[in-house]
């Protein structure tokens, strides 16, 4: 079992799959100026909850996926591994 520390994704990597408008939105959703409006903004989305840590969590989640992908790519290359299992043990509330 390998436990990997979460790393924040670089904007250049996120820009490969998301528009700049979306990146800017996620970056600002945790700003202090939106404290009172955050619930109303979240209600426009299906099953989304925003809080003051949402921006950091989003960038860490994306970065973690990239780190795990790099790690498993290395295993495939080095050991010619044909299968691997990735288990997400984080509880989501």
PDB file of C-alpha atoms in Angstrom:
ATOM      1  CA  UNK A   1       0.000   0.000   0.000  1.00  0.00           C
ATOM      2  CA  UNK A   2       1.351   3.409  -0.945  1.00  0.00           C
ATOM      3  CA  UNK A   3      -0.072   6.508   0.722  1.00  0.00           C
ATOM      4  CA  UNK A   4       0.507   9.589  -1.390  1.00  0.00           C
ATOM      5  CA  UNK A   5       0.374  13.170  -0.150  1.00  0.00           C
ATOM      6  CA  UNK A   6      -2.007  15.454  -2.020  1.00  0.00           C
ATOM      7  CA  UNK A   7      -0.441  18.120  -4.236  1.00  0.00           C
ATOM      8  CA  UNK A   8      -2.215  21.065  -5.779  1.00  0.00           C
ATOM      9  CA  UNK A   9      -2.636  20.952  -9.552  1.00  0.00           C
ATOM     10  CA  UNK A  10      -0.958  23.561 -11.723  1.00  0.00           C
ATOM     11  CA  UNK A  11      -3.283  25.793 -13.686  1.00  0.00           C
ATOM     12  CA  UNK A  12      -1.672  24.637 -16.963  1.00  0.00           C
ATOM     13  CA  UNK A  13      -2.799  21.061 -16.236  1.00  0.00           C
ATOM     14  CA  UNK A  14      -6.311  22.102 -15.283  1.00  0.00           C
ATOM     15  CA  UNK A  15      -6.549  24.221 -18.442  1.00  0.00           C
ATOM     16  CA  UNK A  16      -6.201  21.018 -20.468  1.00  0.00           C
ATOM     17  CA  UNK A  17      -9.729  19.992 -19.453  1.00  0.00           C
ATOM     18  CA  UNK A  18     -11.438  23.148 -18.151  1.00  0.00           C
ATOM     19  CA  UNK A  19     -12.018  26.632 -19.539  1.00  0.00           C
ATOM     20  CA  UNK A  20     -10.263  29.620 -17.990  1.00  0.00           C
ATOM     21  CA  UNK A  21     -13.687  30.899 -16.926  1.00  0.00           C
ATOM     22  CA  UNK A  22     -14.280  27.712 -14.921  1.00  0.00           C
ATOM     23  CA  UNK A  23     -10.794  27.818 -13.363  1.00  0.00           C
ATOM     24  CA  UNK A  24     -11.354  31.446 -12.327  1.00  0.00           C
ATOM     25  CA  UNK A  25     -14.765  30.556 -10.869  1.00  0.00           C
ATOM     26  CA  UNK A  26     -13.353  27.701  -8.773  1.00  0.00           C
ATOM     27  CA  UNK A  27     -10.421  29.852  -7.652  1.00  0.00           C
ATOM     28  CA  UNK A  28     -12.740  32.627  -6.390  1.00  0.00           C
ATOM     29  CA  UNK A  29     -15.565  30.538  -4.880  1.00  0.00           C
ATOM     30  CA  UNK A  30     -13.754  30.437  -1.530  1.00  0.00           C
ATOM     31  CA  UNK A  31     -13.059  34.167  -1.356  1.00  0.00           C
ATOM     32  CA  UNK A  32     -14.200  36.031   1.744  1.00  0.00           C
ATOM     33  CA  UNK A  33     -16.374  38.352  -0.338  1.00  0.00           C
ATOM     34  CA  UNK A  34     -18.601  35.442  -1.352  1.00  0.00           C
ATOM     35  CA  UNK A  35     -19.333  34.119   2.157  1.00  0.00           C
ATOM     36  CA  UNK A  36     -22.966  35.274   2.112  1.00  0.00           C
ATOM     37  CA  UNK A  37     -23.585  34.298  -1.522  1.00  0.00           C
ATOM     38  CA  UNK A  38     -21.873  30.893  -1.588  1.00  0.00           C
ATOM     39  CA  UNK A  39     -25.032  28.890  -0.772  1.00  0.00           C
ATOM     40  CA  UNK A  40     -27.040  30.619  -3.480  1.00  0.00           C
ATOM     41  CA  UNK A  41     -24.268  30.059  -6.042  1.00  0.00           C
ATOM     42  CA  UNK A  42     -24.079  26.369  -5.095  1.00  0.00           C
ATOM     43  CA  UNK A  43     -27.844  25.985  -5.570  1.00  0.00           C
ATOM     44  CA  UNK A  44     -27.358  26.587  -9.318  1.00  0.00           C
ATOM     45  CA  UNK A  45     -25.491  23.281  -9.502  1.00  0.00           C
ATOM     46  CA  UNK A  46     -26.805  19.781  -8.929  1.00  0.00           C
ATOM     47  CA  UNK A  47     -25.628  18.361  -5.592  1.00  0.00           C
ATOM     48  CA  UNK A  48     -22.758  20.793  -4.995  1.00  0.00           C
ATOM     49  CA  UNK A  49     -21.751  22.341  -1.683  1.00  0.00           C
ATOM     50  CA  UNK A  50     -19.260  25.201  -1.532  1.00  0.00           C
ATOM     51  CA  UNK A  51     -17.398  26.441   1.527  1.00  0.00           C
ATOM     52  CA  UNK A  52     -14.284  28.487   2.264  1.00  0.00           C
ATOM     53  CA  UNK A  53     -12.090  25.446   1.510  1.00  0.00           C
ATOM     54  CA  UNK A  54     -13.700  24.466  -1.796  1.00  0.00           C
ATOM     55  CA  UNK A  55     -11.095  26.122  -4.022  1.00  0.00           C
ATOM     56  CA  UNK A  56      -8.191  24.452  -2.264  1.00  0.00           C
ATOM     57  CA  UNK A  57      -9.996  21.097  -2.234  1.00  0.00           C
ATOM     58  CA  UNK A  58     -10.675  21.272  -5.977  1.00  0.00           C
ATOM     59  CA  UNK A  59      -7.055  22.013  -6.860  1.00  0.00           C
ATOM     60  CA  UNK A  60      -5.798  19.325  -4.453  1.00  0.00           C
ATOM     61  CA  UNK A  61      -8.216  16.752  -5.889  1.00  0.00           C
ATOM     62  CA  UNK A  62      -7.063  17.463  -9.441  1.00  0.00           C
ATOM     63  CA  UNK A  63      -3.417  17.414  -8.407  1.00  0.00           C
ATOM     64  CA  UNK A  64      -3.847  14.124  -6.562  1.00  0.00           C
ATOM     65  CA  UNK A  65      -5.271  12.455  -9.658  1.00  0.00           C
ATOM     66  CA  UNK A  66      -2.281  13.665 -11.654  1.00  0.00           C
ATOM     67  CA  UNK A  67       0.194  12.366  -9.057  1.00  0.00           C
ATOM     68  CA  UNK A  68      -1.448   8.941  -8.927  1.00  0.00           C
ATOM     69  CA  UNK A  69      -1.520   8.792 -12.735  1.00  0.00           C
ATOM     70  CA  UNK A  70       2.190   9.555 -12.907  1.00  0.00           C
ATOM     71  CA  UNK A  71       2.933   6.948 -10.259  1.00  0.00           C
ATOM     72  CA  UNK A  72       0.994   4.196 -12.032  1.00  0.00           C
ATOM     73  CA  UNK A  73       2.447   5.159 -15.405  1.00  0.00           C
ATOM     74  CA  UNK A  74       5.877   4.657 -13.851  1.00  0.00           C
ATOM     75  CA  UNK A  75       4.861   1.210 -12.566  1.00  0.00           C
ATOM     76  CA  UNK A  76       3.599   0.155 -15.984  1.00  0.00           C
ATOM     77  CA  UNK A  77       6.841   1.306 -17.567  1.00  0.00           C
ATOM     78  CA  UNK A  78       9.237  -0.087 -14.971  1.00  0.00           C
ATOM     79  CA  UNK A  79       7.607  -3.407 -14.127  1.00  0.00           C
ATOM     80  CA  UNK A  80       5.352  -4.042 -17.117  1.00  0.00           C
ATOM     81  CA  UNK A  81       2.435  -4.278 -14.710  1.00  0.00           C
ATOM     82  CA  UNK A  82      -0.706  -5.405 -16.491  1.00  0.00           C
ATOM     83  CA  UNK A  83      -3.204  -4.526 -13.772  1.00  0.00           C
ATOM     84  CA  UNK A  84      -3.350  -2.279 -10.772  1.00  0.00           C
ATOM     85  CA  UNK A  85      -5.976  -1.431  -8.204  1.00  0.00           C
ATOM     86  CA  UNK A  86      -6.528   2.077  -6.909  1.00  0.00           C
ATOM     87  CA  UNK A  87      -8.699   2.441  -3.796  1.00  0.00           C
ATOM     88  CA  UNK A  88     -10.009   5.808  -2.634  1.00  0.00           C
ATOM     89  CA  UNK A  89     -10.385   5.556   1.146  1.00  0.00           C
ATOM     90  CA  UNK A  90     -11.562   9.117   1.678  1.00  0.00           C
ATOM     91  CA  UNK A  91     -15.083   9.353   3.065  1.00  0.00           C
ATOM     92  CA  UNK A  92     -17.284  11.811   1.209  1.00  0.00           C
ATOM     93  CA  UNK A  93     -20.038  13.516   3.187  1.00  0.00           C
TER      94      UNK A  93
END
